[in-house]
CSV table of C-alpha atoms in Angstrom, one decimal:
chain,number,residue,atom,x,y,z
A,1,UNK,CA,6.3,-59.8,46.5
A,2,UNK,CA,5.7,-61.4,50.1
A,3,UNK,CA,4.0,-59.7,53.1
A,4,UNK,CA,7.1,-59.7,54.7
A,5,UNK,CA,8.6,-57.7,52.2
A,6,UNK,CA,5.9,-55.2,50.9
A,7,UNK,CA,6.1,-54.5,54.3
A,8,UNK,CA,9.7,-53.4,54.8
A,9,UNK,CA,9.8,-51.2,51.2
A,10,UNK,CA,6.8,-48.8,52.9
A,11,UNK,CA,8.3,-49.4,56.2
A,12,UNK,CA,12.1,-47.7,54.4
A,13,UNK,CA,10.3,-45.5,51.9
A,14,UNK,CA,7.7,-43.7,53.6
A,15,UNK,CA,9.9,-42.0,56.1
A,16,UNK,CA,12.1,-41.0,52.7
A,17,UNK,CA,8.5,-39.5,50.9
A,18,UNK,CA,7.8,-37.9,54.5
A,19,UNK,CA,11.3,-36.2,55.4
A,20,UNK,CA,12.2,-34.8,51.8
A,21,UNK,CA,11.8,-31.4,51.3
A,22,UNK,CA,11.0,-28.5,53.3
A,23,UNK,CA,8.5,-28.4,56.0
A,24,UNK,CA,6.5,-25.4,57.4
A,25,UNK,CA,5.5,-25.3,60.9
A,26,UNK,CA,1.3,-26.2,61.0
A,27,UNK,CA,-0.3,-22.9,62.8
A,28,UNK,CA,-0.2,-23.6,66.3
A,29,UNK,CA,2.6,-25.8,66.7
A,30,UNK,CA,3.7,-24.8,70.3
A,31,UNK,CA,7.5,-25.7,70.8
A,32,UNK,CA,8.8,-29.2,71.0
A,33,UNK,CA,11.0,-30.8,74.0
A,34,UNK,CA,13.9,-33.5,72.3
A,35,UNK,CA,12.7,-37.4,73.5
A,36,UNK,CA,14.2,-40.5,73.3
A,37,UNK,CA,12.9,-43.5,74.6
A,38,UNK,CA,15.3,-46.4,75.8
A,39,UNK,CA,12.9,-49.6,74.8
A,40,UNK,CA,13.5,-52.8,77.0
A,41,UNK,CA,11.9,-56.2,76.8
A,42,UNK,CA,13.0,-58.1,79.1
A,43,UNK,CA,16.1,-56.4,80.0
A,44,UNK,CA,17.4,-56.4,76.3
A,45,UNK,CA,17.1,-53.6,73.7
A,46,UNK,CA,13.6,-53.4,72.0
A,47,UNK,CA,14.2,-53.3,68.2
A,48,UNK,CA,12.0,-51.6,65.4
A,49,UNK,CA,9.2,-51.1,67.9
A,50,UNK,CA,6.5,-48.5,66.7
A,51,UNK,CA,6.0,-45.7,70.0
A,52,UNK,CA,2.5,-43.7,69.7
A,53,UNK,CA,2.2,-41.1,72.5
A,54,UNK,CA,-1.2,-40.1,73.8
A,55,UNK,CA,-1.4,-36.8,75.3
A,56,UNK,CA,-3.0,-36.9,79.2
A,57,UNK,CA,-4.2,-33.2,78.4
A,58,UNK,CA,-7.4,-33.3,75.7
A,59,UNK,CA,-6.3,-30.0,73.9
A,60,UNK,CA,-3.2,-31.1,73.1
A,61,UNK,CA,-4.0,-32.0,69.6
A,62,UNK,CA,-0.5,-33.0,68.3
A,63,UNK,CA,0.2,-36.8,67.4
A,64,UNK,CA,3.5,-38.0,69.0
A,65,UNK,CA,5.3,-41.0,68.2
A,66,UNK,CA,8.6,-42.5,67.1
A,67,UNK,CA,10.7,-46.5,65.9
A,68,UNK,CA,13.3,-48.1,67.9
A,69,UNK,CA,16.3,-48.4,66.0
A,70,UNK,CA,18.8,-51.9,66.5
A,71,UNK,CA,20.1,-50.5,70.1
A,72,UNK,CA,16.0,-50.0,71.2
A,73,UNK,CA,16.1,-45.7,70.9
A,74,UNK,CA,13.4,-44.3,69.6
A,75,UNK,CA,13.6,-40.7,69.3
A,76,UNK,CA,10.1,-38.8,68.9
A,77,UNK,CA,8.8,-36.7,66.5
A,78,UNK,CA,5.4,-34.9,66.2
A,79,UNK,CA,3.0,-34.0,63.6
A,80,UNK,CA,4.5,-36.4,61.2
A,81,UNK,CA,8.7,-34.7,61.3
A,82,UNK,CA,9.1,-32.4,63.5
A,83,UNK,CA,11.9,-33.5,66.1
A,84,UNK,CA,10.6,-33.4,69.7
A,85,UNK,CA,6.9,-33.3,72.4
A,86,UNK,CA,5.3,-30.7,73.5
A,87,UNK,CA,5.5,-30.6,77.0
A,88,UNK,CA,2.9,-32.8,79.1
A,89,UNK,CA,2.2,-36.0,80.3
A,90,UNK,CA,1.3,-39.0,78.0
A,91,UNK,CA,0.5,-43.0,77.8
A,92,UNK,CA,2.9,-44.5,75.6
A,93,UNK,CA,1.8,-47.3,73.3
A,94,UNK,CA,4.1,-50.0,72.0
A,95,UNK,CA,4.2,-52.2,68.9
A,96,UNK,CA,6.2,-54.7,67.6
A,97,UNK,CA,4.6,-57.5,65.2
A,98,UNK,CA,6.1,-60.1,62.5
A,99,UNK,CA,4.9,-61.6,59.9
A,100,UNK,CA,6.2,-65.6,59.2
A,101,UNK,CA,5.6,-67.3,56.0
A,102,UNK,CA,4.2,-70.7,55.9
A,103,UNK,CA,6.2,-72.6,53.3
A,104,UNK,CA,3.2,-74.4,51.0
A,105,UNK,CA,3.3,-77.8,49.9
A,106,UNK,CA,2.2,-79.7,46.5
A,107,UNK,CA,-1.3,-79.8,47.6
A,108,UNK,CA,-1.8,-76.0,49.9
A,109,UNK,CA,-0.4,-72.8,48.5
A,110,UNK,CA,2.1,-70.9,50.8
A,111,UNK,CA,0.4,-68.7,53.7
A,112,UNK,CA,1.8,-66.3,56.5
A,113,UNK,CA,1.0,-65.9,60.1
A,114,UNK,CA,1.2,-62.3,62.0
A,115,UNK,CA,2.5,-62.1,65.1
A,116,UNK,CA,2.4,-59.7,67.9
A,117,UNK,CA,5.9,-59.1,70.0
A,118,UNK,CA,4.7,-57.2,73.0
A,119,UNK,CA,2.5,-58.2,76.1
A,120,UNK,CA,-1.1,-57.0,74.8
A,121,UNK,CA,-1.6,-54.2,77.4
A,122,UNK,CA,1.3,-52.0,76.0
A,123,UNK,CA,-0.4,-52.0,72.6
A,124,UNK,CA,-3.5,-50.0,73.8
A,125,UNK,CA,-4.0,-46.7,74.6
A,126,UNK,CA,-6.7,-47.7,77.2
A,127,UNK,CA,-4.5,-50.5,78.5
A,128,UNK,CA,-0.5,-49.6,78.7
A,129,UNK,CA,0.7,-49.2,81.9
A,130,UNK,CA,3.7,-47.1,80.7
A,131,UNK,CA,3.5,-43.4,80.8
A,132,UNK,CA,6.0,-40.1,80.7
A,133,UNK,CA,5.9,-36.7,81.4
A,134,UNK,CA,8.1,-34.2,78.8
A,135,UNK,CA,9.8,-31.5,80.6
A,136,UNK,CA,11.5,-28.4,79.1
A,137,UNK,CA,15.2,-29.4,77.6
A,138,UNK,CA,16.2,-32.8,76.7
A,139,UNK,CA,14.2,-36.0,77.8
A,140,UNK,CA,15.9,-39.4,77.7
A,141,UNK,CA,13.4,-42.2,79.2
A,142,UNK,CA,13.7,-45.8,80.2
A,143,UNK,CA,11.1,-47.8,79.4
A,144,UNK,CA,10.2,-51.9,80.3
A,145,UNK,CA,7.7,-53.4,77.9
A,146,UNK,CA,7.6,-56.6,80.0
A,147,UNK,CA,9.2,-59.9,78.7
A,148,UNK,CA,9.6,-61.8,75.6
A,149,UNK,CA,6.3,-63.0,74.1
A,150,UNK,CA,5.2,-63.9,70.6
A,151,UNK,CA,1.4,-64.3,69.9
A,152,UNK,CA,-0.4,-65.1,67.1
A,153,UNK,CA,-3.0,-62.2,65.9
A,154,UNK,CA,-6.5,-62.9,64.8
């Protein structure tokens, strides 16, 4: 099985393992704000993009995060399932990679290249420009991840 592929079976069937059966509220929890992100690149929709929140406030412990679906929503979850944020403020970190295969030929087996989707700064915590603040009630947010790019990753 390629890259590519091995890929997209955990990328379908961890969420399955993840959201089957029921889960019980970790102690401490506090309660969690609906958001969804409206992911742009360059004006267009930004598809199956990977959104990791990082909390502006050190004791918020929670990890937040969320995909873009084919119409660029993401909507978040915490702790791993459970729908929503805590309220706060947080950098947002985007991802979007690909991986091509290099057809081989009779005398170099076949190879694959990763590359990256989004301008290098939104990848990094320490680096993304982007950030939101969750509010009590529902939080829809528009959110520019610059233009188009495609570079290769070391």
């Amino acid at each position: 099985m390629t890259m590519k592929k091995t890929f997209y079976v955990l990328a379908v069937m961890i969420p399955l393992f993840v959201g089957c059966g029921q889960r019980v509220h970790p102690d401490g929890l506090p309660k969690l704000h609906p958001v969804t992100l409206d992911l742009s690149q360059g004006g267009e929709p930004l598809t199956e993009a990977t959104v990791s929140l990082y909390p502006a406030n050190e004791t918020n412990r929670w990890s937040s995060g969320g995909f873009s679906d084919a119409n660029g929503h993401a909507i978040l979850v915490t702790h791993g399932g459970f729908n929503g944020v805590p309220i706060g403020k947080y950098k947002v970190a985007v991802i979007k990679s690909t991986v091509e295969e290099i057809p081989g030929t009779p005398d170099k087996e076949e190879t694959s290249t990763a590359f990256t989707l989004v301008e290098k700064m939104y990848t990094s915590r320490q680096t993304t420009p982007l950030e939101i603040d969750v509010r009590e009630g529902q939080n829809v947010i528009r959110l520019e991840v610059g233009g188009s790019v495609k570079n290769k990753t070391i």
